[in-house]
Tab-separated table of C-alpha atoms and ligand atoms in Angstrom:
chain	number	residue	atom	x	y	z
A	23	UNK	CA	0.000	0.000	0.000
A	24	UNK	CA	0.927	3.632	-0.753
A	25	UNK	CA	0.572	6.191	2.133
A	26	UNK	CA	-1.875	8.564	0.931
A	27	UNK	CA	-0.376	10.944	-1.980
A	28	UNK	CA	0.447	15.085	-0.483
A	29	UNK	CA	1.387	13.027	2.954
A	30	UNK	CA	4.571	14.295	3.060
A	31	UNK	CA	3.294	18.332	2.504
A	32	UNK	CA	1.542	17.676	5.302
A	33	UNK	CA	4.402	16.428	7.522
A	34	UNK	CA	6.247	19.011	6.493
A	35	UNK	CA	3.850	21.811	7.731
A	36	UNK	CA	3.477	20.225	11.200
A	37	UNK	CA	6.964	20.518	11.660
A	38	UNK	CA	7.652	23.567	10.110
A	39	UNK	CA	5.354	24.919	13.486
A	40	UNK	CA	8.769	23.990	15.477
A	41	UNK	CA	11.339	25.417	13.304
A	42	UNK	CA	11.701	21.878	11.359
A	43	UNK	CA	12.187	20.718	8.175
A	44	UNK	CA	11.074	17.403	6.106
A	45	UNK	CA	14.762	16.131	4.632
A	46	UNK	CA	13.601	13.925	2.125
A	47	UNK	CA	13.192	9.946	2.522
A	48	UNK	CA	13.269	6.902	0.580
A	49	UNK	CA	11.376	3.740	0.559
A	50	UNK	CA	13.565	1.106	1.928
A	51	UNK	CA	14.619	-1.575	-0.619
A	52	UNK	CA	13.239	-5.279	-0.342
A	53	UNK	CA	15.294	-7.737	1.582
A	54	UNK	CA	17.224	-4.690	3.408
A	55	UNK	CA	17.827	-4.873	7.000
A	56	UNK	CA	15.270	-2.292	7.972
A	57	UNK	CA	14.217	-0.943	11.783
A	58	UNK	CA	10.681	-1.418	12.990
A	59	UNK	CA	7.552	0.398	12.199
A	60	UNK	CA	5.188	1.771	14.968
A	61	UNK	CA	3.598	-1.827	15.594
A	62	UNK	CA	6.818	-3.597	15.695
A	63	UNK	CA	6.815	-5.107	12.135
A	64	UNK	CA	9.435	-3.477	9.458
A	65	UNK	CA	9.299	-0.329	8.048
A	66	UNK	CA	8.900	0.202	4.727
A	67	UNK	CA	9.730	3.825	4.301
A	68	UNK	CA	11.382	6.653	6.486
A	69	UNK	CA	10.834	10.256	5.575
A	70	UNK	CA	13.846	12.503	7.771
A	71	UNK	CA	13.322	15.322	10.174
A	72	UNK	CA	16.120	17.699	10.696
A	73	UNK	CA	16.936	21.926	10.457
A	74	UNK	CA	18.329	24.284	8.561
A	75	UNK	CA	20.479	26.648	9.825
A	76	UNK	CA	19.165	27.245	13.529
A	77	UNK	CA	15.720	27.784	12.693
A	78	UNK	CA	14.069	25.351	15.654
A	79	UNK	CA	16.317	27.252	18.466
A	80	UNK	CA	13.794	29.740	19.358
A	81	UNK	CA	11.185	26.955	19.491
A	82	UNK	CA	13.451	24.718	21.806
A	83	UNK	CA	14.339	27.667	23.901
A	84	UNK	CA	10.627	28.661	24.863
A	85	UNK	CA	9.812	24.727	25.121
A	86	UNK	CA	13.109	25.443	27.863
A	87	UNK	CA	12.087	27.641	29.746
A	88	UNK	CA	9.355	25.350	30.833
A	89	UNK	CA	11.753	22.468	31.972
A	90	UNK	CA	13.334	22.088	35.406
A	91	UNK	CA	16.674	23.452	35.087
A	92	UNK	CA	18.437	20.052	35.623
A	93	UNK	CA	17.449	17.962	32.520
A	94	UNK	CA	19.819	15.817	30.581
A	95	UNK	CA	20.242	16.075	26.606
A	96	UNK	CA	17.526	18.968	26.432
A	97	UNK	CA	17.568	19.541	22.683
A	98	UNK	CA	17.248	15.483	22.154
A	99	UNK	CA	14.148	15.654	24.881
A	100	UNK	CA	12.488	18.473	23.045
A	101	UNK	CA	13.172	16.997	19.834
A	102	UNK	CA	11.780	13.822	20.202
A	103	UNK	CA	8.440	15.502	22.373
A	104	UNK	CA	7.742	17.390	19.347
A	105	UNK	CA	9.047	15.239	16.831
A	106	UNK	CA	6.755	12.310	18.432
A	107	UNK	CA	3.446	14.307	18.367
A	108	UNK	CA	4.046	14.472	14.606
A	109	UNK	CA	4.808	10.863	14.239
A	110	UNK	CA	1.848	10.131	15.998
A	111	UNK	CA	-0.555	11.755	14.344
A	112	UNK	CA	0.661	10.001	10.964
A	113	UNK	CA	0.694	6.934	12.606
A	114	UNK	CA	4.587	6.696	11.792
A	115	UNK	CA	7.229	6.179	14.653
A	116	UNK	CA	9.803	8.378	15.724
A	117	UNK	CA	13.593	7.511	16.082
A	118	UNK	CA	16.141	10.123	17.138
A	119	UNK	CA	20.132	9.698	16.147
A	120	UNK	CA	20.768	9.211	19.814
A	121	UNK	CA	18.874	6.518	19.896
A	122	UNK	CA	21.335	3.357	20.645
A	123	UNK	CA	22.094	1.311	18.418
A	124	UNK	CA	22.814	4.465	16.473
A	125	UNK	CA	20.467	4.523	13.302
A	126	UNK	CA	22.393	5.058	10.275
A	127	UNK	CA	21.372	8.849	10.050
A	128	UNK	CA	24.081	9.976	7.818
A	129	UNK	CA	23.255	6.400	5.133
A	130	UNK	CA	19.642	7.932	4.832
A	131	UNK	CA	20.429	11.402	4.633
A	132	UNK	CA	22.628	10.432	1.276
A	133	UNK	CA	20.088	8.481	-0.394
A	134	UNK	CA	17.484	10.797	0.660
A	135	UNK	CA	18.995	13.579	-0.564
A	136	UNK	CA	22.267	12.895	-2.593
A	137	UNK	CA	24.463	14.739	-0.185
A	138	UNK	CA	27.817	13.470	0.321
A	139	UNK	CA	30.237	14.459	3.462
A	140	UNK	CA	32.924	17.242	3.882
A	141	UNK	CA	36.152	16.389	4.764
A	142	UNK	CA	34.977	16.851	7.974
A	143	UNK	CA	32.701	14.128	7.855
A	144	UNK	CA	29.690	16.270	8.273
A	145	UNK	CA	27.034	15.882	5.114
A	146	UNK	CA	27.911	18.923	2.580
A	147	UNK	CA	24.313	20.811	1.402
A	148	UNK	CA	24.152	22.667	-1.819
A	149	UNK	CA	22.468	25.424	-0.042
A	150	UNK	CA	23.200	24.848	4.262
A	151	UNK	CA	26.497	24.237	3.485
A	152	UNK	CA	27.450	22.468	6.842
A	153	UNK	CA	25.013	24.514	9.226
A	154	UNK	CA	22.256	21.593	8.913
A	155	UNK	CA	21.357	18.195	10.960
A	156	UNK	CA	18.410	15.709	11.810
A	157	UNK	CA	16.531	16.009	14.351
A	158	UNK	CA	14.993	12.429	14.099
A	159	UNK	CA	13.155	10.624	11.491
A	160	UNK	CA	9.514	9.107	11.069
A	161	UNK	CA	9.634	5.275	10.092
A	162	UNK	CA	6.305	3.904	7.966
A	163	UNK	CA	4.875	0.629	7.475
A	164	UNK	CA	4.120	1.481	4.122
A	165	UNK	CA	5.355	2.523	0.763
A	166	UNK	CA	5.263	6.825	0.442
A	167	UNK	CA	5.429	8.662	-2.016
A	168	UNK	CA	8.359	11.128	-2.289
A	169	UNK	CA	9.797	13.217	-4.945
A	170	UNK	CA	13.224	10.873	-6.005
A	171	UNK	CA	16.462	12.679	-4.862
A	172	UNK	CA	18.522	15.055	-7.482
A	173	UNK	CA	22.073	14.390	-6.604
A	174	UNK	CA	23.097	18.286	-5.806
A	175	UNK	CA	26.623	19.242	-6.855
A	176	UNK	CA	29.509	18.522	-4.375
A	177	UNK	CA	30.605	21.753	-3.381
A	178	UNK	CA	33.459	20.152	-1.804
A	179	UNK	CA	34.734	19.165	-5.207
A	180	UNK	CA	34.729	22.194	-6.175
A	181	UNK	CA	36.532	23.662	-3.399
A	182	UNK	CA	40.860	24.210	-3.761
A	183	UNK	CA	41.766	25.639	-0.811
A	184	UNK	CA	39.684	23.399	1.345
A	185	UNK	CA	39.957	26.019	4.431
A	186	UNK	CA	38.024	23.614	6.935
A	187	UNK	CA	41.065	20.939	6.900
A	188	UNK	CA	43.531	23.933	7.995
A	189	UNK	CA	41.851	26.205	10.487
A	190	UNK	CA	42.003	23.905	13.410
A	191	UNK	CA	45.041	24.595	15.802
A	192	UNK	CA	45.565	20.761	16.528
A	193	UNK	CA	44.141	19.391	13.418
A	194	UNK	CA	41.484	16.638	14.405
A	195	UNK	CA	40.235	16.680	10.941
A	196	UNK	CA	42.703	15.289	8.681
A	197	UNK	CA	42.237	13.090	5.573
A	198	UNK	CA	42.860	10.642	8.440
A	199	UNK	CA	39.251	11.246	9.852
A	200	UNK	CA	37.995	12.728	12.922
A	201	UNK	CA	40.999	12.821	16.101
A	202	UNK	CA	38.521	12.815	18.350
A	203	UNK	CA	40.706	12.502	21.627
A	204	UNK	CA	42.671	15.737	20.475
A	205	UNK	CA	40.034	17.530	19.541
A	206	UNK	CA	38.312	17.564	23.355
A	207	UNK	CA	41.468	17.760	24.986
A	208	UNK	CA	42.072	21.401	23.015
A	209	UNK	CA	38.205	22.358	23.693
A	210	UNK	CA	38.828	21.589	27.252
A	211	UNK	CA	42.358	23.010	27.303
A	212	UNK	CA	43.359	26.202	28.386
A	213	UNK	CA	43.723	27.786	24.897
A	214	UNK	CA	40.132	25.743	23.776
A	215	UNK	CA	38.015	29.190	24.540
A	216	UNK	CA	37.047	30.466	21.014
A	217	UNK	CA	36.196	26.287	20.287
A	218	UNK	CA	34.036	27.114	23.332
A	219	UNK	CA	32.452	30.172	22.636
A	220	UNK	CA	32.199	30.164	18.794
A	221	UNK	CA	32.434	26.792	17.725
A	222	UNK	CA	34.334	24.502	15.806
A	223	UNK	CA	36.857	26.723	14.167
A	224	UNK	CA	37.282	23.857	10.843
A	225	UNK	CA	33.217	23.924	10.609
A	226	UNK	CA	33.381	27.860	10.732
A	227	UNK	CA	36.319	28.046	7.658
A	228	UNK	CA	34.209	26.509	5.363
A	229	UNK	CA	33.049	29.021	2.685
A	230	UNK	CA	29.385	27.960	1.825
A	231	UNK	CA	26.162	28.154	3.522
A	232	UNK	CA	27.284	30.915	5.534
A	233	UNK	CA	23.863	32.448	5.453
A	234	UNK	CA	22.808	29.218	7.770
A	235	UNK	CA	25.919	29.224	10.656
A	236	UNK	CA	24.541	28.783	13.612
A	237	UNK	CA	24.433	31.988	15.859
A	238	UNK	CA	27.430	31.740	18.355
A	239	UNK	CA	25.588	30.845	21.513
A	240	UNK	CA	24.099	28.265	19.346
A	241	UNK	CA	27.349	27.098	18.813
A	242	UNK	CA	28.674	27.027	22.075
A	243	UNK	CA	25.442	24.984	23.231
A	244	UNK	CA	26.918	22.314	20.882
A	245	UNK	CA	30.423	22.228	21.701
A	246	UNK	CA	29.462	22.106	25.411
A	247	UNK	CA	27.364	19.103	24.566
A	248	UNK	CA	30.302	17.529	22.806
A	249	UNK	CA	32.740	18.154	25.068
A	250	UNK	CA	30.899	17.987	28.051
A	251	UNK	CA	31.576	20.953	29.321
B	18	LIG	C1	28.765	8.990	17.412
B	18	LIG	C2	28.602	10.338	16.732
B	18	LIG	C3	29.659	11.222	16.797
B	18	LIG	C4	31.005	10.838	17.337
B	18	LIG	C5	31.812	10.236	16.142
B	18	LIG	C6	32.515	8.964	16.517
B	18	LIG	C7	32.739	8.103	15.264
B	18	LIG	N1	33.968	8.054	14.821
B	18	LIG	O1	31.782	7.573	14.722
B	18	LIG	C8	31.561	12.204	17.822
B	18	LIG	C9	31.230	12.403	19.300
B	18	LIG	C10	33.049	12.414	17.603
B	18	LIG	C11	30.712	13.159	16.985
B	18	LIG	C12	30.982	14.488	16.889
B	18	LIG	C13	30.236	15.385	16.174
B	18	LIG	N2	29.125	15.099	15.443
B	18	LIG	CO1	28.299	13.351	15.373
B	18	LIG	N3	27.213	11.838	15.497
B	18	LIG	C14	27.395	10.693	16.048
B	18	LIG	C15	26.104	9.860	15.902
B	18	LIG	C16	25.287	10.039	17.200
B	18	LIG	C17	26.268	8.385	15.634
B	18	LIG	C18	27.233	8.054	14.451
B	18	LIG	C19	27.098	6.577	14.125
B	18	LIG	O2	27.890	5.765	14.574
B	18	LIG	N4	26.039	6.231	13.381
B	18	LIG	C20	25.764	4.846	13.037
B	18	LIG	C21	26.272	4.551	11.647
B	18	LIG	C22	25.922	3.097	11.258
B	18	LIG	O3	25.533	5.468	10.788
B	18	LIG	P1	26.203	6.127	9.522
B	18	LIG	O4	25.185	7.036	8.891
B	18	LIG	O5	26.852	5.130	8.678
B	18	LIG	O6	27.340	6.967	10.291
B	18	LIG	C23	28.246	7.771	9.649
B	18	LIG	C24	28.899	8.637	10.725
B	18	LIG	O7	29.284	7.832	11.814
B	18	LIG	C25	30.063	9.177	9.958
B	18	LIG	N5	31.138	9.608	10.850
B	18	LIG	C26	32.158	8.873	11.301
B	18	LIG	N6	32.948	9.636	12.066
B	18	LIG	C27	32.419	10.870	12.119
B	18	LIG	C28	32.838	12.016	12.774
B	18	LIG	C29	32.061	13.183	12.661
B	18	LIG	C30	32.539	14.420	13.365
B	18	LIG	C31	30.869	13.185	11.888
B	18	LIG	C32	30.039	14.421	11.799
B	18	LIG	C33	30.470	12.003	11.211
B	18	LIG	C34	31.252	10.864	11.347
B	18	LIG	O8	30.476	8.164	9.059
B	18	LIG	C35	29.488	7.121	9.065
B	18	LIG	C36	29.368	6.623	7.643
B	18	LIG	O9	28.690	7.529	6.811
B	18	LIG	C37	25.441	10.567	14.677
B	18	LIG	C38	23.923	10.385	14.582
B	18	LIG	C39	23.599	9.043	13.906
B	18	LIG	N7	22.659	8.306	14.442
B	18	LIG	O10	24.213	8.669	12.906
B	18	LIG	C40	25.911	12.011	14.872
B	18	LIG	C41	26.128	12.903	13.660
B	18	LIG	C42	26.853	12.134	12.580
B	18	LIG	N8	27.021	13.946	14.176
B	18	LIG	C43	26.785	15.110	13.714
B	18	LIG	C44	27.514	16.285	14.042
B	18	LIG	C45	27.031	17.601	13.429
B	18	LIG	C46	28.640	16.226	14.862
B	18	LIG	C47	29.555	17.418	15.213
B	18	LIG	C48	30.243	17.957	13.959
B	18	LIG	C49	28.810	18.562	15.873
B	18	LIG	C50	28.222	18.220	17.213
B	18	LIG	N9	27.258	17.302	17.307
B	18	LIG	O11	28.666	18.806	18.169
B	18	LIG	C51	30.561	16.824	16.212
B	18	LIG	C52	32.044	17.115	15.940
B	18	LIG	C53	32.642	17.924	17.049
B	18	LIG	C54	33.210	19.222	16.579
B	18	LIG	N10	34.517	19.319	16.483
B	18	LIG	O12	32.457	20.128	16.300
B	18	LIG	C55	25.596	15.109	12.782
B	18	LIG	C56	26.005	15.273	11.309
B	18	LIG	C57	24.977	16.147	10.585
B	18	LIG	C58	25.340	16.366	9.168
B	18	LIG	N11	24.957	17.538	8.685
B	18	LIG	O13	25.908	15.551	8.507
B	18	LIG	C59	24.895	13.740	13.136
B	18	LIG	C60	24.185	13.049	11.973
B	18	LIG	C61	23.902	14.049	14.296
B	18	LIG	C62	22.719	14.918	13.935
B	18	LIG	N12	21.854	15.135	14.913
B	18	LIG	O14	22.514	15.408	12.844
B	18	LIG	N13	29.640	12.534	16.434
Protein backbone atom coordinates (compact mmCIF):
# COMPACT_ATOMS: atom_id res chain seq x y z
CA UNK A 1 0.00 0.00 0.00
CA UNK A 2 0.93 3.63 -0.75
CA UNK A 3 0.57 6.19 2.13
CA UNK A 4 -1.87 8.56 0.93
CA UNK A 5 -0.38 10.94 -1.98
CA UNK A 6 0.45 15.09 -0.48
CA UNK A 7 1.39 13.03 2.95
CA UNK A 8 4.57 14.30 3.06
CA UNK A 9 3.29 18.33 2.50
CA UNK A 10 1.54 17.68 5.30
CA UNK A 11 4.40 16.43 7.52
CA UNK A 12 6.25 19.01 6.49
CA UNK A 13 3.85 21.81 7.73
CA UNK A 14 3.48 20.23 11.20
CA UNK A 15 6.96 20.52 11.66
CA UNK A 16 7.65 23.57 10.11
CA UNK A 17 5.35 24.92 13.49
CA UNK A 18 8.77 23.99 15.48
CA UNK A 19 11.34 25.42 13.30
CA UNK A 20 11.70 21.88 11.36
CA UNK A 21 12.19 20.72 8.18
CA UNK A 22 11.07 17.40 6.11
CA UNK A 23 14.76 16.13 4.63
CA UNK A 24 13.60 13.92 2.12
CA UNK A 25 13.19 9.95 2.52
CA UNK A 26 13.27 6.90 0.58
CA UNK A 27 11.38 3.74 0.56
CA UNK A 28 13.56 1.11 1.93
CA UNK A 29 14.62 -1.57 -0.62
CA UNK A 30 13.24 -5.28 -0.34
CA UNK A 31 15.29 -7.74 1.58
CA UNK A 32 17.22 -4.69 3.41
CA UNK A 33 17.83 -4.87 7.00
CA UNK A 34 15.27 -2.29 7.97
CA UNK A 35 14.22 -0.94 11.78
CA UNK A 36 10.68 -1.42 12.99
CA UNK A 37 7.55 0.40 12.20
CA UNK A 38 5.19 1.77 14.97
CA UNK A 39 3.60 -1.83 15.59
CA UNK A 40 6.82 -3.60 15.70
CA UNK A 41 6.82 -5.11 12.13
CA UNK A 42 9.43 -3.48 9.46
CA UNK A 43 9.30 -0.33 8.05
CA UNK A 44 8.90 0.20 4.73
CA UNK A 45 9.73 3.83 4.30
CA UNK A 46 11.38 6.65 6.49
CA UNK A 47 10.83 10.26 5.57
CA UNK A 48 13.85 12.50 7.77
CA UNK A 49 13.32 15.32 10.17
CA UNK A 50 16.12 17.70 10.70
CA UNK A 51 16.94 21.93 10.46
CA UNK A 52 18.33 24.28 8.56
CA UNK A 53 20.48 26.65 9.83
CA UNK A 54 19.17 27.24 13.53
CA UNK A 55 15.72 27.78 12.69
CA UNK A 56 14.07 25.35 15.65
CA UNK A 57 16.32 27.25 18.47
CA UNK A 58 13.79 29.74 19.36
CA UNK A 59 11.19 26.96 19.49
CA UNK A 60 13.45 24.72 21.81
CA UNK A 61 14.34 27.67 23.90
CA UNK A 62 10.63 28.66 24.86
CA UNK A 63 9.81 24.73 25.12
CA UNK A 64 13.11 25.44 27.86
CA UNK A 65 12.09 27.64 29.75
CA UNK A 66 9.36 25.35 30.83
CA UNK A 67 11.75 22.47 31.97
CA UNK A 68 13.33 22.09 35.41
CA UNK A 69 16.67 23.45 35.09
CA UNK A 70 18.44 20.05 35.62
CA UNK A 71 17.45 17.96 32.52
CA UNK A 72 19.82 15.82 30.58
CA UNK A 73 20.24 16.07 26.61
CA UNK A 74 17.53 18.97 26.43
CA UNK A 75 17.57 19.54 22.68
CA UNK A 76 17.25 15.48 22.15
CA UNK A 77 14.15 15.65 24.88
CA UNK A 78 12.49 18.47 23.04
CA UNK A 79 13.17 17.00 19.83
CA UNK A 80 11.78 13.82 20.20
CA UNK A 81 8.44 15.50 22.37
CA UNK A 82 7.74 17.39 19.35
CA UNK A 83 9.05 15.24 16.83
CA UNK A 84 6.76 12.31 18.43
CA UNK A 85 3.45 14.31 18.37
CA UNK A 86 4.05 14.47 14.61
CA UNK A 87 4.81 10.86 14.24
CA UNK A 88 1.85 10.13 16.00
CA UNK A 89 -0.56 11.76 14.34
CA UNK A 90 0.66 10.00 10.96
CA UNK A 91 0.69 6.93 12.61
CA UNK A 92 4.59 6.70 11.79
CA UNK A 93 7.23 6.18 14.65
CA UNK A 94 9.80 8.38 15.72
CA UNK A 95 13.59 7.51 16.08
CA UNK A 96 16.14 10.12 17.14
CA UNK A 97 20.13 9.70 16.15
CA UNK A 98 20.77 9.21 19.81
CA UNK A 99 18.87 6.52 19.90
CA UNK A 100 21.33 3.36 20.64
CA UNK A 101 22.09 1.31 18.42
CA UNK A 102 22.81 4.46 16.47
CA UNK A 103 20.47 4.52 13.30
CA UNK A 104 22.39 5.06 10.27
CA UNK A 105 21.37 8.85 10.05
CA UNK A 106 24.08 9.98 7.82
CA UNK A 107 23.25 6.40 5.13
CA UNK A 108 19.64 7.93 4.83
CA UNK A 109 20.43 11.40 4.63
CA UNK A 110 22.63 10.43 1.28
CA UNK A 111 20.09 8.48 -0.39
CA UNK A 112 17.48 10.80 0.66
CA UNK A 113 18.99 13.58 -0.56
CA UNK A 114 22.27 12.89 -2.59
CA UNK A 115 24.46 14.74 -0.18
CA UNK A 116 27.82 13.47 0.32
CA UNK A 117 30.24 14.46 3.46
CA UNK A 118 32.92 17.24 3.88
CA UNK A 119 36.15 16.39 4.76
CA UNK A 120 34.98 16.85 7.97
CA UNK A 121 32.70 14.13 7.86
CA UNK A 122 29.69 16.27 8.27
CA UNK A 123 27.03 15.88 5.11
CA UNK A 124 27.91 18.92 2.58
CA UNK A 125 24.31 20.81 1.40
CA UNK A 126 24.15 22.67 -1.82
CA UNK A 127 22.47 25.42 -0.04
CA UNK A 128 23.20 24.85 4.26
CA UNK A 129 26.50 24.24 3.49
CA UNK A 130 27.45 22.47 6.84
CA UNK A 131 25.01 24.51 9.23
CA UNK A 132 22.26 21.59 8.91
CA UNK A 133 21.36 18.19 10.96
CA UNK A 134 18.41 15.71 11.81
CA UNK A 135 16.53 16.01 14.35
CA UNK A 136 14.99 12.43 14.10
CA UNK A 137 13.15 10.62 11.49
CA UNK A 138 9.51 9.11 11.07
CA UNK A 139 9.63 5.27 10.09
CA UNK A 140 6.30 3.90 7.97
CA UNK A 141 4.87 0.63 7.47
CA UNK A 142 4.12 1.48 4.12
CA UNK A 143 5.36 2.52 0.76
CA UNK A 144 5.26 6.82 0.44
CA UNK A 145 5.43 8.66 -2.02
CA UNK A 146 8.36 11.13 -2.29
CA UNK A 147 9.80 13.22 -4.94
CA UNK A 148 13.22 10.87 -6.00
CA UNK A 149 16.46 12.68 -4.86
CA UNK A 150 18.52 15.06 -7.48
CA UNK A 151 22.07 14.39 -6.60
CA UNK A 152 23.10 18.29 -5.81
CA UNK A 153 26.62 19.24 -6.85
CA UNK A 154 29.51 18.52 -4.37
CA UNK A 155 30.60 21.75 -3.38
CA UNK A 156 33.46 20.15 -1.80
CA UNK A 157 34.73 19.17 -5.21
CA UNK A 158 34.73 22.19 -6.17
CA UNK A 159 36.53 23.66 -3.40
CA UNK A 160 40.86 24.21 -3.76
CA UNK A 161 41.77 25.64 -0.81
CA UNK A 162 39.68 23.40 1.34
CA UNK A 163 39.96 26.02 4.43
CA UNK A 164 38.02 23.61 6.93
CA UNK A 165 41.06 20.94 6.90
CA UNK A 166 43.53 23.93 8.00
CA UNK A 167 41.85 26.20 10.49
CA UNK A 168 42.00 23.90 13.41
CA UNK A 169 45.04 24.59 15.80
CA UNK A 170 45.57 20.76 16.53
CA UNK A 171 44.14 19.39 13.42
CA UNK A 172 41.48 16.64 14.41
CA UNK A 173 40.24 16.68 10.94
CA UNK A 174 42.70 15.29 8.68
CA UNK A 175 42.24 13.09 5.57
CA UNK A 176 42.86 10.64 8.44
CA UNK A 177 39.25 11.25 9.85
CA UNK A 178 38.00 12.73 12.92
CA UNK A 179 41.00 12.82 16.10
CA UNK A 180 38.52 12.82 18.35
CA UNK A 181 40.71 12.50 21.63
CA UNK A 182 42.67 15.74 20.48
CA UNK A 183 40.03 17.53 19.54
CA UNK A 184 38.31 17.56 23.35
CA UNK A 185 41.47 17.76 24.99
CA UNK A 186 42.07 21.40 23.01
CA UNK A 187 38.20 22.36 23.69
CA UNK A 188 38.83 21.59 27.25
CA UNK A 189 42.36 23.01 27.30
CA UNK A 190 43.36 26.20 28.39
CA UNK A 191 43.72 27.79 24.90
CA UNK A 192 40.13 25.74 23.78
CA UNK A 193 38.01 29.19 24.54
CA UNK A 194 37.05 30.47 21.01
CA UNK A 195 36.20 26.29 20.29
CA UNK A 196 34.04 27.11 23.33
CA UNK A 197 32.45 30.17 22.64
CA UNK A 198 32.20 30.16 18.79
CA UNK A 199 32.43 26.79 17.72
CA UNK A 200 34.33 24.50 15.81
CA UNK A 201 36.86 26.72 14.17
CA UNK A 202 37.28 23.86 10.84
CA UNK A 203 33.22 23.92 10.61
CA UNK A 204 33.38 27.86 10.73
CA UNK A 205 36.32 28.05 7.66
CA UNK A 206 34.21 26.51 5.36
CA UNK A 207 33.05 29.02 2.68
CA UNK A 208 29.39 27.96 1.82
CA UNK A 209 26.16 28.15 3.52
CA UNK A 210 27.28 30.92 5.53
CA UNK A 211 23.86 32.45 5.45
CA UNK A 212 22.81 29.22 7.77
CA UNK A 213 25.92 29.22 10.66
CA UNK A 214 24.54 28.78 13.61
CA UNK A 215 24.43 31.99 15.86
CA UNK A 216 27.43 31.74 18.35
CA UNK A 217 25.59 30.84 21.51
CA UNK A 218 24.10 28.26 19.35
CA UNK A 219 27.35 27.10 18.81
CA UNK A 220 28.67 27.03 22.07
CA UNK A 221 25.44 24.98 23.23
CA UNK A 222 26.92 22.31 20.88
CA UNK A 223 30.42 22.23 21.70
CA UNK A 224 29.46 22.11 25.41
CA UNK A 225 27.36 19.10 24.57
CA UNK A 226 30.30 17.53 22.81
CA UNK A 227 32.74 18.15 25.07
CA UNK A 228 30.90 17.99 28.05
CA UNK A 229 31.58 20.95 29.32
C1 LIG B 1 28.77 8.99 17.41
C2 LIG B 1 28.60 10.34 16.73
C3 LIG B 1 29.66 11.22 16.80
C4 LIG B 1 31.00 10.84 17.34
C5 LIG B 1 31.81 10.24 16.14
C6 LIG B 1 32.51 8.96 16.52
C7 LIG B 1 32.74 8.10 15.26
N1 LIG B 1 33.97 8.05 14.82
O1 LIG B 1 31.78 7.57 14.72
C8 LIG B 1 31.56 12.20 17.82
C9 LIG B 1 31.23 12.40 19.30
C10 LIG B 1 33.05 12.41 17.60
C11 LIG B 1 30.71 13.16 16.99
C12 LIG B 1 30.98 14.49 16.89
C13 LIG B 1 30.24 15.38 16.17
N2 LIG B 1 29.12 15.10 15.44
CO1 LIG B 1 28.30 13.35 15.37
N3 LIG B 1 27.21 11.84 15.50
C14 LIG B 1 27.40 10.69 16.05
C15 LIG B 1 26.10 9.86 15.90
C16 LIG B 1 25.29 10.04 17.20
C17 LIG B 1 26.27 8.38 15.63
C18 LIG B 1 27.23 8.05 14.45
C19 LIG B 1 27.10 6.58 14.12
O2 LIG B 1 27.89 5.77 14.57
N4 LIG B 1 26.04 6.23 13.38
C20 LIG B 1 25.76 4.85 13.04
C21 LIG B 1 26.27 4.55 11.65
C22 LIG B 1 25.92 3.10 11.26
O3 LIG B 1 25.53 5.47 10.79
P1 LIG B 1 26.20 6.13 9.52
O4 LIG B 1 25.18 7.04 8.89
O5 LIG B 1 26.85 5.13 8.68
O6 LIG B 1 27.34 6.97 10.29
C23 LIG B 1 28.25 7.77 9.65
C24 LIG B 1 28.90 8.64 10.73
O7 LIG B 1 29.28 7.83 11.81
C25 LIG B 1 30.06 9.18 9.96
N5 LIG B 1 31.14 9.61 10.85
C26 LIG B 1 32.16 8.87 11.30
N6 LIG B 1 32.95 9.64 12.07
C27 LIG B 1 32.42 10.87 12.12
C28 LIG B 1 32.84 12.02 12.77
C29 LIG B 1 32.06 13.18 12.66
C30 LIG B 1 32.54 14.42 13.37
C31 LIG B 1 30.87 13.18 11.89
C32 LIG B 1 30.04 14.42 11.80
C33 LIG B 1 30.47 12.00 11.21
C34 LIG B 1 31.25 10.86 11.35
O8 LIG B 1 30.48 8.16 9.06
C35 LIG B 1 29.49 7.12 9.07
C36 LIG B 1 29.37 6.62 7.64
O9 LIG B 1 28.69 7.53 6.81
C37 LIG B 1 25.44 10.57 14.68
C38 LIG B 1 23.92 10.39 14.58
C39 LIG B 1 23.60 9.04 13.91
N7 LIG B 1 22.66 8.31 14.44
O10 LIG B 1 24.21 8.67 12.91
C40 LIG B 1 25.91 12.01 14.87
C41 LIG B 1 26.13 12.90 13.66
C42 LIG B 1 26.85 12.13 12.58
N8 LIG B 1 27.02 13.95 14.18
C43 LIG B 1 26.78 15.11 13.71
C44 LIG B 1 27.51 16.29 14.04
C45 LIG B 1 27.03 17.60 13.43
C46 LIG B 1 28.64 16.23 14.86
C47 LIG B 1 29.55 17.42 15.21
C48 LIG B 1 30.24 17.96 13.96
C49 LIG B 1 28.81 18.56 15.87
C50 LIG B 1 28.22 18.22 17.21
N9 LIG B 1 27.26 17.30 17.31
O11 LIG B 1 28.67 18.81 18.17
C51 LIG B 1 30.56 16.82 16.21
C52 LIG B 1 32.04 17.12 15.94
C53 LIG B 1 32.64 17.92 17.05
C54 LIG B 1 33.21 19.22 16.58
N10 LIG B 1 34.52 19.32 16.48
O12 LIG B 1 32.46 20.13 16.30
C55 LIG B 1 25.60 15.11 12.78
C56 LIG B 1 26.01 15.27 11.31
C57 LIG B 1 24.98 16.15 10.59
C58 LIG B 1 25.34 16.37 9.17
N11 LIG B 1 24.96 17.54 8.69
O13 LIG B 1 25.91 15.55 8.51
C59 LIG B 1 24.89 13.74 13.14
C60 LIG B 1 24.18 13.05 11.97
C61 LIG B 1 23.90 14.05 14.30
C62 LIG B 1 22.72 14.92 13.93
N12 LIG B 1 21.85 15.13 14.91
O14 LIG B 1 22.51 15.41 12.84
N13 LIG B 1 29.64 12.53 16.43
Amino acid sequence: MIARRGMADDVASALAANGLILRGGFNFAAGEDVPAGVSGAGAKSVLLVGQAGAAPWPHFLRWRERQPQAITNPLDTWSREVIGAVARDFGARAVSPSDRPYLPFQQWAMRAEGLKPSPLGILMHPRYGLWHAYRGALLFEDEIEVEPSQAPIHLCDTCVEKPCLKSCPVDAYSRDGFAYHSCLAHVRGADGSPCRTGGCLDRNACPYGTAYRYPSDVQAFHMAAFAGL
